[in-house]
Amino acid sequence: MLYLKRCAARLESGMDPEINYCSVCGAKVSHKVPAGDSLPRHVCDACQTIHYRNPKLVVGAMPIWGDQVLLCRRAIEPRYGKWTLPAGFMENDESVAAAALRETLEEACARVALGDVSTMISLPHISQVHVFYRAELLDLDFAPGEETIELRLFREDEIPWDEIAFRTVQLTLEHYFADRREGQYRFRTLELEPRE
Amino acid sequence: MLYLKRCAARLESGMDPEINYCSVCGAKVSHKVPAGDSLPRHVCDACQTIHYRNPKLVVGAMPIWGDQVLLCRRAIEPRYGKWTLPAGFMENDESVAAAALRETLEEACARVALGDVSTMISLPHISQVHVFYRAELLDLDFAPGEETIELRLFREDEIPWDEIAFRTVQLTLEHYFADRREGQYRFRTLELEPRE
């Protein structure tokens, strides 16, 4: 549960832990613009390591079964009880596609065949990029993972639009249904501002 | 120069600095699987912070002028002297598109109008994802940035294929020229294994 709480806190804030000490040598760090750089970084004056911070990829899948989409009701904060697509932080040593498959298996215990990428959405205010694949659900043997209360297949007119956990999920679903009506699926790159 | 050397070292290894100490409180960290997690992480036993590591996004642009593409000859390691597209690590607080524009300005002092994303290429062995946009070069007032020896516009038959710095750049160029011949540009997600 500690892990889940920490994951939730990270997802909500999008922030890495503070950098007060050098993770290499343990000395105090300064926050300054390194020579030749243009942005302030956390720099260790003892061992010279520069501790960069970079945006994180959140990767997910939209599991499709006929005219229905599989959504997960969240068992964790943020947005406890709201509906989402299976998605999570990409891990080191995996590909974007592998991350989408892993998250779908972890959160929905579901096996999918990935299609094309549907959306890549930048959230600069929390230093995240969300990437969603369209995916074909291979069977109906799905089951809630540890972070999921329940799973359900929704037709377009059943989607609980007011109960969707994240704007990137809502946009991905909206574009999917719009493209389906047009009969042509497109890849979209979008950028979201902070909520009002 | 220190910064440039460190950037080069990071790009080459794709590795973050070691984690021996907690960046929050300065205590020694353990490497273990946190409760509820499935992968080993660097965990601080003093303040409980989990220090996650995640893949990094490298973002770039393919600046196009008529039937020519602008390439940069690298003034830094790795691949000093080889040709590349303007690209680099995405920063916190920016969008993917903003990163592509910034890198193009920094490395080629070039102004472009971004088109669609051309490639998203996973390199799981170095925990990176490379994303390249097609881009229209807006004028010919480009000039080498600090990390660039020289810039040149190349027609397809002039591209120095044996002197391209990175496989992701080579693939992005190859797909662009193939798509141009077909008259239809596609977005591709790819995955690369380590070099032999």
PDB file of C-alpha atoms in Angstrom, chain A residues 1-4 6-7 10 16-27 34-39 41 47-57 89-98 106 115-117 120-129 131 133 146 184 187 189 191, chain B residues 1-4 6-7 10 16-27 34-39 41 47-57 89-98 106 115-117 120-129 131 133 146 184 187 189 191:
ATOM      1  CA  MET A   1       0.000   0.000   0.000  1.00  0.00           C
ATOM      2  CA  LEU A   2       2.893   2.333   0.683  1.00  0.00           C
ATOM      3  CA  TYR A   3       3.949   1.796  -2.908  1.00  0.00           C
ATOM      4  CA  LEU A   4       0.461   2.456  -4.218  1.00  0.00           C
ATOM      5  CA  ARG A   6       3.492   6.835  -3.388  1.00  0.00           C
ATOM      6  CA  CYS A   7       2.551   6.043  -6.981  1.00  0.00           C
ATOM      7  CA  ARG A  10       3.634  10.944  -7.902  1.00  0.00           C
ATOM      8  CA  ASP A  16      10.174  13.723  -8.415  1.00  0.00           C
ATOM      9  CA  PRO A  17      11.441  13.726  -4.821  1.00  0.00           C
ATOM     10  CA  GLU A  18      13.439  16.762  -3.738  1.00  0.00           C
ATOM     11  CA  ILE A  19      17.152  16.841  -4.470  1.00  0.00           C
ATOM     12  CA  ASN A  20      19.029  18.067  -1.395  1.00  0.00           C
ATOM     13  CA  TYR A  21      21.919  15.594  -1.433  1.00  0.00           C
ATOM     14  CA  CYS A  22      24.000  14.010  -4.191  1.00  0.00           C
ATOM     15  CA  SER A  23      22.803  10.459  -4.834  1.00  0.00           C
ATOM     16  CA  VAL A  24      26.315   9.445  -5.926  1.00  0.00           C
ATOM     17  CA  CYS A  25      28.484  10.734  -3.046  1.00  0.00           C
ATOM     18  CA  GLY A  26      26.026  12.005  -0.413  1.00  0.00           C
ATOM     19  CA  ALA A  27      27.299  15.622  -0.335  1.00  0.00           C
ATOM     20  CA  PRO A  34      26.230  24.598 -14.866  1.00  0.00           C
ATOM     21  CA  ALA A  35      28.895  26.053 -17.163  1.00  0.00           C
ATOM     22  CA  GLY A  36      27.732  25.736 -20.767  1.00  0.00           C
ATOM     23  CA  ASP A  37      24.141  25.043 -19.751  1.00  0.00           C
ATOM     24  CA  SER A  38      21.138  27.364 -19.878  1.00  0.00           C
ATOM     25  CA  LEU A  39      18.937  25.967 -17.091  1.00  0.00           C
ATOM     26  CA  ARG A  41      20.295  22.047 -12.274  1.00  0.00           C
ATOM     27  CA  CYS A  47      31.876  15.046  -7.184  1.00  0.00           C
ATOM     28  CA  GLN A  48      30.591  17.365  -9.976  1.00  0.00           C
ATOM     29  CA  THR A  49      27.629  15.146 -10.877  1.00  0.00           C
ATOM     30  CA  ILE A  50      24.768  17.034 -12.472  1.00  0.00           C
ATOM     31  CA  HIS A  51      21.394  15.605 -11.448  1.00  0.00           C
ATOM     32  CA  TYR A  52      19.094  16.154 -14.413  1.00  0.00           C
ATOM     33  CA  ARG A  53      15.322  15.809 -14.221  1.00  0.00           C
ATOM     34  CA  ASN A  54      13.337  14.879 -17.278  1.00  0.00           C
ATOM     35  CA  PRO A  55       9.688  14.332 -18.205  1.00  0.00           C
ATOM     36  CA  LYS A  56       8.137  10.941 -17.593  1.00  0.00           C
ATOM     37  CA  LEU A  57       6.233   8.819 -20.062  1.00  0.00           C
ATOM     38  CA  PHE A  89       4.682   5.043 -15.770  1.00  0.00           C
ATOM     39  CA  MET A  90       6.949   3.442 -18.338  1.00  0.00           C
ATOM     40  CA  GLU A  91       9.829   1.538 -16.713  1.00  0.00           C
ATOM     41  CA  ASN A  92      13.495   1.533 -17.649  1.00  0.00           C
ATOM     42  CA  ASP A  93      14.554  -1.310 -19.974  1.00  0.00           C
ATOM     43  CA  GLU A  94      11.199  -1.621 -21.730  1.00  0.00           C
ATOM     44  CA  SER A  95       9.778  -0.302 -24.999  1.00  0.00           C
ATOM     45  CA  VAL A  96       6.696   1.921 -25.214  1.00  0.00           C
ATOM     46  CA  ALA A  97       4.696  -1.035 -26.580  1.00  0.00           C
ATOM     47  CA  ALA A  98       5.919  -3.330 -23.790  1.00  0.00           C
ATOM     48  CA  GLU A 106      -1.338  -5.391 -14.390  1.00  0.00           C
ATOM     49  CA  GLY A 115      -2.717  -1.513 -32.794  1.00  0.00           C
ATOM     50  CA  ASP A 116      -1.369   1.916 -33.701  1.00  0.00           C
ATOM     51  CA  VAL A 117      -0.654   4.705 -31.278  1.00  0.00           C
ATOM     52  CA  MET A 120       0.597  11.455 -27.547  1.00  0.00           C
ATOM     53  CA  ILE A 121      -0.352  14.195 -25.125  1.00  0.00           C
ATOM     54  CA  SER A 122       2.118  16.562 -23.432  1.00  0.00           C
ATOM     55  CA  LEU A 123       1.340  17.837 -19.936  1.00  0.00           C
ATOM     56  CA  PRO A 124       4.206  20.285 -19.430  1.00  0.00           C
ATOM     57  CA  HIS A 125       2.867  21.575 -16.089  1.00  0.00           C
ATOM     58  CA  ILE A 126       3.478  18.143 -14.549  1.00  0.00           C
ATOM     59  CA  SER A 127       6.367  17.146 -16.875  1.00  0.00           C
ATOM     60  CA  GLN A 128       4.583  14.110 -18.280  1.00  0.00           C
ATOM     61  CA  VAL A 129       3.826  12.775 -21.752  1.00  0.00           C
ATOM     62  CA  VAL A 131       0.869   7.843 -24.941  1.00  0.00           C
ATOM     63  CA  TYR A 133      -2.370   2.672 -28.125  1.00  0.00           C
ATOM     64  CA  GLU A 146      -4.471  -4.497  -7.580  1.00  0.00           C
ATOM     65  CA  GLN A 184     -10.382   6.481 -40.390  1.00  0.00           C
ATOM     66  CA  PHE A 187      -2.596   9.656 -34.611  1.00  0.00           C
ATOM     67  CA  THR A 189      -0.289  14.914 -30.712  1.00  0.00           C
ATOM     68  CA  GLU A 191      -0.812  19.530 -25.383  1.00  0.00           C
TER      69      GLU A 191
ATOM     70  CA  MET B   1      32.354  22.172 -21.836  1.00  0.00           C
ATOM     71  CA  LEU B   2      31.843  20.148 -18.700  1.00  0.00           C
ATOM     72  CA  TYR B   3      28.135  20.237 -19.445  1.00  0.00           C
ATOM     73  CA  LEU B   4      28.652  19.175 -23.035  1.00  0.00           C
ATOM     74  CA  ARG B   6      28.396  15.136 -19.418  1.00  0.00           C
ATOM     75  CA  CYS B   7      25.561  15.387 -21.934  1.00  0.00           C
ATOM     76  CA  ARG B  10      24.697  10.502 -20.752  1.00  0.00           C
ATOM     77  CA  ASP B  16      21.474   8.117 -14.861  1.00  0.00           C
ATOM     78  CA  PRO B  17      24.080   8.662 -12.151  1.00  0.00           C
ATOM     79  CA  GLU B  18      24.366   5.945  -9.524  1.00  0.00           C
ATOM     80  CA  ILE B  19      22.035   6.059  -6.539  1.00  0.00           C
ATOM     81  CA  ASN B  20      24.016   5.368  -3.362  1.00  0.00           C
ATOM     82  CA  TYR B  21      22.469   8.030  -1.119  1.00  0.00           C
ATOM     83  CA  CYS B  22      18.969   9.413  -0.699  1.00  0.00           C
ATOM     84  CA  SER B  23      18.664  12.763  -2.490  1.00  0.00           C
ATOM     85  CA  VAL B  24      16.018  13.891   0.017  1.00  0.00           C
ATOM     86  CA  CYS B  25      17.690  13.162   3.386  1.00  0.00           C
ATOM     87  CA  GLY B  26      21.241  12.039   2.526  1.00  0.00           C
ATOM     88  CA  ALA B  27      21.001   8.550   4.143  1.00  0.00           C
ATOM     89  CA  PRO B  34       9.267  -2.193  -2.122  1.00  0.00           C
ATOM     90  CA  ALA B  35       6.106  -3.690  -0.598  1.00  0.00           C
ATOM     91  CA  GLY B  36       3.414  -3.908  -3.266  1.00  0.00           C
ATOM     92  CA  ASP B  37       5.898  -3.401  -6.097  1.00  0.00           C
ATOM     93  CA  SER B  38       7.335  -5.966  -8.503  1.00  0.00           C
ATOM     94  CA  LEU B  39      10.700  -4.426  -9.412  1.00  0.00           C
ATOM     95  CA  ARG B  41      14.068   0.176  -6.577  1.00  0.00           C
ATOM     96  CA  CYS B  47      12.801   8.627   5.088  1.00  0.00           C
ATOM     97  CA  GLN B  48      11.085   5.887   3.000  1.00  0.00           C
ATOM     98  CA  THR B  49      11.468   7.746  -0.300  1.00  0.00           C
ATOM     99  CA  ILE B  50      11.496   5.450  -3.327  1.00  0.00           C
ATOM    100  CA  HIS B  51      13.826   6.738  -6.037  1.00  0.00           C
ATOM    101  CA  TYR B  52      12.288   5.624  -9.319  1.00  0.00           C
ATOM    102  CA  ARG B  53      14.132   5.700 -12.623  1.00  0.00           C
ATOM    103  CA  ASN B  54      12.263   6.102 -15.852  1.00  0.00           C
ATOM    104  CA  PRO B  55      13.062   6.234 -19.567  1.00  0.00           C
ATOM    105  CA  LYS B  56      14.044   9.545 -21.101  1.00  0.00           C
ATOM    106  CA  LEU B  57      12.571  11.186 -24.147  1.00  0.00           C
ATOM    107  CA  PHE B  89      16.784  15.349 -24.093  1.00  0.00           C
ATOM    108  CA  MET B  90      13.342  16.784 -23.423  1.00  0.00           C
ATOM    109  CA  GLU B  91      13.321  19.088 -20.382  1.00  0.00           C
ATOM    110  CA  ASN B  92      10.827  19.264 -17.553  1.00  0.00           C
ATOM    111  CA  ASP B  93       8.058  21.862 -18.000  1.00  0.00           C
ATOM    112  CA  GLU B  94       8.015  21.683 -21.796  1.00  0.00           C
ATOM    113  CA  SER B  95       5.876  19.864 -24.347  1.00  0.00           C
ATOM    114  CA  VAL B  96       7.243  17.404 -26.905  1.00  0.00           C
ATOM    115  CA  ALA B  97       6.717  19.999 -29.642  1.00  0.00           C
ATOM    116  CA  ALA B  98       8.456  22.718 -27.606  1.00  0.00           C
ATOM    117  CA  GLU B 106      19.936  25.380 -30.116  1.00  0.00           C
ATOM    118  CA  GLY B 115       4.538  19.115 -39.037  1.00  0.00           C
ATOM    119  CA  ASP B 116       3.393  15.721 -37.824  1.00  0.00           C
ATOM    120  CA  VAL B 117       5.430  13.321 -35.767  1.00  0.00           C
ATOM    121  CA  MET B 120       8.689   7.222 -32.139  1.00  0.00           C
ATOM    122  CA  ILE B 121      11.487   4.733 -31.562  1.00  0.00           C
ATOM    123  CA  SER B 122      12.052   2.791 -28.337  1.00  0.00           C
ATOM    124  CA  LEU B 123      15.594   1.901 -27.302  1.00  0.00           C
ATOM    125  CA  PRO B 124      14.925  -0.223 -24.224  1.00  0.00           C
ATOM    126  CA  HIS B 125      18.598  -1.196 -23.780  1.00  0.00           C
ATOM    127  CA  ILE B 126      19.425   2.451 -22.979  1.00  0.00           C
ATOM    128  CA  SER B 127      15.974   3.368 -21.565  1.00  0.00           C
ATOM    129  CA  GLN B 128      15.298   6.040 -24.158  1.00  0.00           C
ATOM    130  CA  VAL B 129      12.465   6.878 -26.537  1.00  0.00           C
ATOM    131  CA  VAL B 131      10.612  11.131 -31.200  1.00  0.00           C
ATOM    132  CA  TYR B 133       8.853  15.598 -36.141  1.00  0.00           C
ATOM    133  CA  GLU B 146      27.479  25.132 -29.774  1.00  0.00           C
ATOM    134  CA  GLN B 184       1.935   9.668 -48.222  1.00  0.00           C
ATOM    135  CA  PHE B 187       3.747   7.846 -38.348  1.00  0.00           C
ATOM    136  CA  THR B 189       6.555   3.322 -33.911  1.00  0.00           C
ATOM    137  CA  GLU B 191      11.885  -0.597 -31.432  1.00  0.00           C
TER     138      GLU B 191
END
